């Protein structure tokens, strides 16, 4: 379930503005303050996780995304991002467990398709993974940065396939750090998550 359309906490609004201006340290402080102001909301934790991921502080990002999932288990975006972070850190089993509830979403939603794609990728079923990733891309109309992440995964799969064909080593990580964070302005739906 997405965030409600209630008015946004003024601290969160300031934090988003500060983040958009590139002042990550102040944005983190404001997101932390917003989390204290709204202890039952997953939104500040989700946005805080995105800031930490942008800085490459993946342990703190994972903690924040986890807290967002605990507070708003019905909101699929933090759950997806947490799983993506886990998968990209080489913890596919943890990611697949995190993503399991996403498999029950409507099949017009891209997330179940992408989860199946990552599951196939974890099992080295590359053609099946590509099919699921592309099915999700066809269905994603709301979150272009998420599609960009999947395009990076597909490009990396292609590079791995080409390197295997030429016996040239390729980097094993999927996706790169750029793909593990959320672009705040594109993911945020207005309102607190309860």
Short mmCIF file of C-alpha atoms in Angstrom, two decimals:
data_model
loop_
_atom_site.label_atom_id
_atom_site.label_comp_id
_atom_site.label_asym_id
_atom_site.label_seq_id
_atom_site.Cartn_x
_atom_site.Cartn_y
_atom_site.Cartn_z
CA UNK A 1 0.00 0.00 0.00
CA UNK A 2 1.49 3.39 -0.99
CA UNK A 3 1.78 6.35 1.35
CA UNK A 4 -1.43 8.20 2.11
CA UNK A 5 -2.15 11.57 0.57
CA UNK A 6 -2.09 13.37 3.95
CA UNK A 7 -0.04 16.57 4.20
CA UNK A 8 3.67 15.95 4.60
CA UNK A 9 5.48 16.68 7.82
CA UNK A 10 7.22 20.10 7.49
CA UNK A 11 10.51 18.55 8.65
CA UNK A 12 10.30 15.99 5.83
CA UNK A 13 9.56 18.74 3.33
CA UNK A 14 12.66 20.66 4.48
CA UNK A 15 14.72 17.47 4.39
CA UNK A 16 13.69 16.76 0.81
CA UNK A 17 14.53 20.31 -0.23
CA UNK A 18 17.92 20.12 1.48
CA UNK A 19 18.57 16.73 -0.12
CA UNK A 20 17.62 18.05 -3.57
CA UNK A 21 20.12 20.89 -3.02
CA UNK A 22 22.83 18.28 -2.42
CA UNK A 23 23.37 18.87 1.28
CA UNK A 24 23.36 15.25 2.38
CA UNK A 25 24.59 15.79 5.96
CA UNK A 26 21.81 18.25 6.76
CA UNK A 27 19.26 16.06 4.97
CA UNK A 28 20.27 13.09 7.11
CA UNK A 29 19.88 15.15 10.29
CA UNK A 30 16.44 16.34 9.18
CA UNK A 31 15.28 12.83 8.20
CA UNK A 32 16.45 11.58 11.61
CA UNK A 33 14.50 14.38 13.29
CA UNK A 34 11.42 13.56 11.20
CA UNK A 35 11.67 9.93 12.28
CA UNK A 36 11.55 11.08 15.91
CA UNK A 37 8.56 13.32 15.17
CA UNK A 38 6.65 10.51 13.47
CA UNK A 39 7.78 7.29 15.17
CA UNK A 40 5.09 5.17 13.50
CA UNK A 41 5.92 6.29 9.96
CA UNK A 42 8.22 4.36 7.65
CA UNK A 43 8.72 7.29 5.28
CA UNK A 44 11.50 9.12 7.16
CA UNK A 45 13.42 5.87 7.57
CA UNK A 46 13.04 5.05 3.88
CA UNK A 47 14.30 8.48 2.84
CA UNK A 48 17.12 8.27 5.36
CA UNK A 49 18.12 4.91 3.89
CA UNK A 50 18.25 6.47 0.45
CA UNK A 51 20.59 9.19 1.71
CA UNK A 52 22.89 6.65 3.35
CA UNK A 53 22.94 4.56 0.17
CA UNK A 54 23.88 7.66 -1.82
CA UNK A 55 26.87 8.08 0.50
CA UNK A 56 27.81 4.41 0.10
CA UNK A 57 27.04 3.71 3.77
CA UNK A 58 25.25 0.47 2.99
CA UNK A 59 25.05 -0.85 6.55
CA UNK A 60 23.20 2.29 7.67
CA UNK A 61 21.09 2.22 4.51
CA UNK A 62 20.09 -1.37 5.23
CA UNK A 63 19.19 -0.51 8.83
CA UNK A 64 17.01 2.38 7.68
CA UNK A 65 15.29 0.42 4.91
CA UNK A 66 14.67 -2.41 7.37
CA UNK A 67 13.06 0.00 9.82
CA UNK A 68 10.88 1.38 7.01
CA UNK A 69 9.74 -2.15 6.14
CA UNK A 70 9.00 -2.94 9.78
CA UNK A 71 6.91 0.21 10.18
CA UNK A 72 5.17 0.01 6.80
CA UNK A 73 5.19 -3.65 5.73
CA UNK A 74 2.44 -3.03 3.18
CA UNK A 75 4.47 -0.37 1.31
CA UNK A 76 6.34 -2.27 -1.41
CA UNK A 77 8.99 0.28 -2.43
CA UNK A 78 11.11 0.13 0.75
CA UNK A 79 10.87 -3.67 0.73
CA UNK A 80 12.03 -3.77 -2.88
CA UNK A 81 14.91 -1.36 -2.20
CA UNK A 82 16.00 -3.33 0.87
CA UNK A 83 16.07 -6.52 -1.18
CA UNK A 84 17.96 -4.82 -4.00
CA UNK A 85 20.58 -3.63 -1.54
CA UNK A 86 20.86 -7.16 -0.08
CA UNK A 87 21.08 -8.76 -3.53
CA UNK A 88 23.75 -6.32 -4.70
CA UNK A 89 25.74 -7.10 -1.54
CA UNK A 90 25.85 -10.77 -2.54
CA UNK A 91 23.14 -11.89 -0.12
CA UNK A 92 20.65 -13.31 -2.61
CA UNK A 93 18.92 -15.59 -0.09
CA UNK A 94 18.22 -12.65 2.25
CA UNK A 95 16.96 -10.57 -0.68
CA UNK A 96 14.61 -13.28 -1.87
CA UNK A 97 13.20 -13.65 1.62
CA UNK A 98 12.75 -9.88 1.92
CA UNK A 99 11.02 -9.80 -1.48
CA UNK A 100 8.71 -12.77 -0.90
CA UNK A 101 5.62 -10.64 -0.03
CA UNK A 102 6.07 -8.72 -3.29
CA UNK A 103 5.22 -11.87 -5.23
CA UNK A 104 1.59 -11.47 -4.11
CA UNK A 105 1.21 -8.04 -5.73
CA UNK A 106 -1.00 -7.62 -8.77
CA UNK A 107 0.71 -8.93 -11.89
CA UNK A 108 0.37 -5.49 -13.50
CA UNK A 109 2.86 -4.27 -10.91
CA UNK A 110 6.49 -4.56 -12.09
CA UNK A 111 7.86 -5.69 -8.73
CA UNK A 112 6.78 -9.37 -8.78
CA UNK A 113 8.31 -9.71 -12.23
CA UNK A 114 11.59 -8.15 -11.14
CA UNK A 115 11.70 -10.33 -8.03
CA UNK A 116 11.26 -13.41 -10.24
CA UNK A 117 14.00 -12.03 -12.47
CA UNK A 118 16.43 -11.75 -9.57
CA UNK A 119 15.46 -15.22 -8.37
CA UNK A 120 16.23 -16.61 -11.83
CA UNK A 121 19.47 -14.62 -11.92
CA UNK A 122 20.50 -16.09 -8.57
CA UNK A 123 19.99 -19.53 -10.12
CA UNK A 124 21.98 -18.63 -13.27
CA UNK A 125 18.83 -18.89 -15.41
CA UNK A 126 19.78 -15.87 -17.49
CA UNK A 127 17.18 -16.20 -20.26
CA UNK A 128 14.41 -16.58 -17.70
CA UNK A 129 15.78 -13.64 -15.71
CA UNK A 130 15.82 -11.46 -18.82
CA UNK A 131 12.22 -12.42 -19.61
CA UNK A 132 11.02 -11.46 -16.11
CA UNK A 133 13.03 -8.22 -16.03
CA UNK A 134 11.59 -7.17 -19.40
CA UNK A 135 8.04 -8.05 -18.28
CA UNK A 136 8.52 -5.75 -15.30
CA UNK A 137 9.91 -2.99 -17.47
CA UNK A 138 6.79 -3.13 -19.65
CA UNK A 139 4.63 -2.62 -16.56
CA UNK A 140 6.57 0.12 -14.80
CA UNK A 141 4.92 3.46 -15.45
CA UNK A 142 5.38 5.12 -12.04
CA UNK A 143 9.05 4.84 -11.08
CA UNK A 144 11.53 5.44 -13.93
CA UNK A 145 14.61 5.14 -11.64
CA UNK A 146 13.59 1.58 -10.83
CA UNK A 147 13.53 0.81 -14.55
CA UNK A 148 16.97 2.39 -14.84
CA UNK A 149 18.21 -0.02 -12.16
CA UNK A 150 16.85 -2.98 -14.13
CA UNK A 151 18.41 -1.67 -17.35
CA UNK A 152 21.75 -1.62 -15.50
CA UNK A 153 21.22 -5.23 -14.43
CA UNK A 154 20.37 -6.24 -18.00
CA UNK A 155 23.44 -4.41 -19.32
CA UNK A 156 25.61 -6.16 -16.75
CA UNK A 157 24.10 -9.51 -17.70
CA UNK A 158 24.89 -8.76 -21.33
CA UNK A 159 28.47 -7.82 -20.42
CA UNK A 160 28.84 -11.01 -18.38
CA UNK A 161 27.49 -13.03 -21.30
CA UNK A 162 29.92 -11.42 -23.71
CA UNK A 163 32.86 -11.89 -21.37
CA UNK A 164 31.96 -15.56 -20.93
CA UNK A 165 31.85 -15.99 -24.71
CA UNK A 166 35.31 -14.43 -25.08
CA UNK A 167 36.77 -15.91 -21.85
CA UNK A 168 37.40 -12.39 -20.53
CA UNK A 169 36.80 -11.80 -16.80
CA UNK A 170 33.97 -9.47 -15.92
CA UNK A 171 33.07 -7.77 -12.67
CA UNK A 172 30.78 -10.09 -10.69
CA UNK A 173 28.67 -7.52 -8.83
CA UNK A 174 25.08 -6.86 -9.82
CA UNK A 175 24.04 -4.05 -9.87
CA UNK A 176 26.68 -1.39 -9.21
CA UNK A 177 26.42 1.07 -6.34
CA UNK A 178 24.67 3.63 -8.52
CA UNK A 179 21.79 1.20 -8.92
CA UNK A 180 21.37 0.50 -5.22
CA UNK A 181 20.04 3.84 -4.11
CA UNK A 182 16.72 5.56 -4.53
CA UNK A 183 16.32 8.83 -6.36
CA UNK A 184 14.23 10.58 -3.75
CA UNK A 185 12.29 12.96 -5.95
CA UNK A 186 11.13 10.18 -8.27
CA UNK A 187 10.19 7.56 -5.69
CA UNK A 188 8.42 9.69 -3.13
CA UNK A 189 4.65 9.71 -3.10
CA UNK A 190 3.31 12.57 -0.98
CA UNK A 191 2.35 11.81 2.59
CA UNK A 192 3.41 9.79 5.62
CA UNK A 193 3.48 6.03 5.64
CA UNK A 194 1.67 4.41 8.57
#
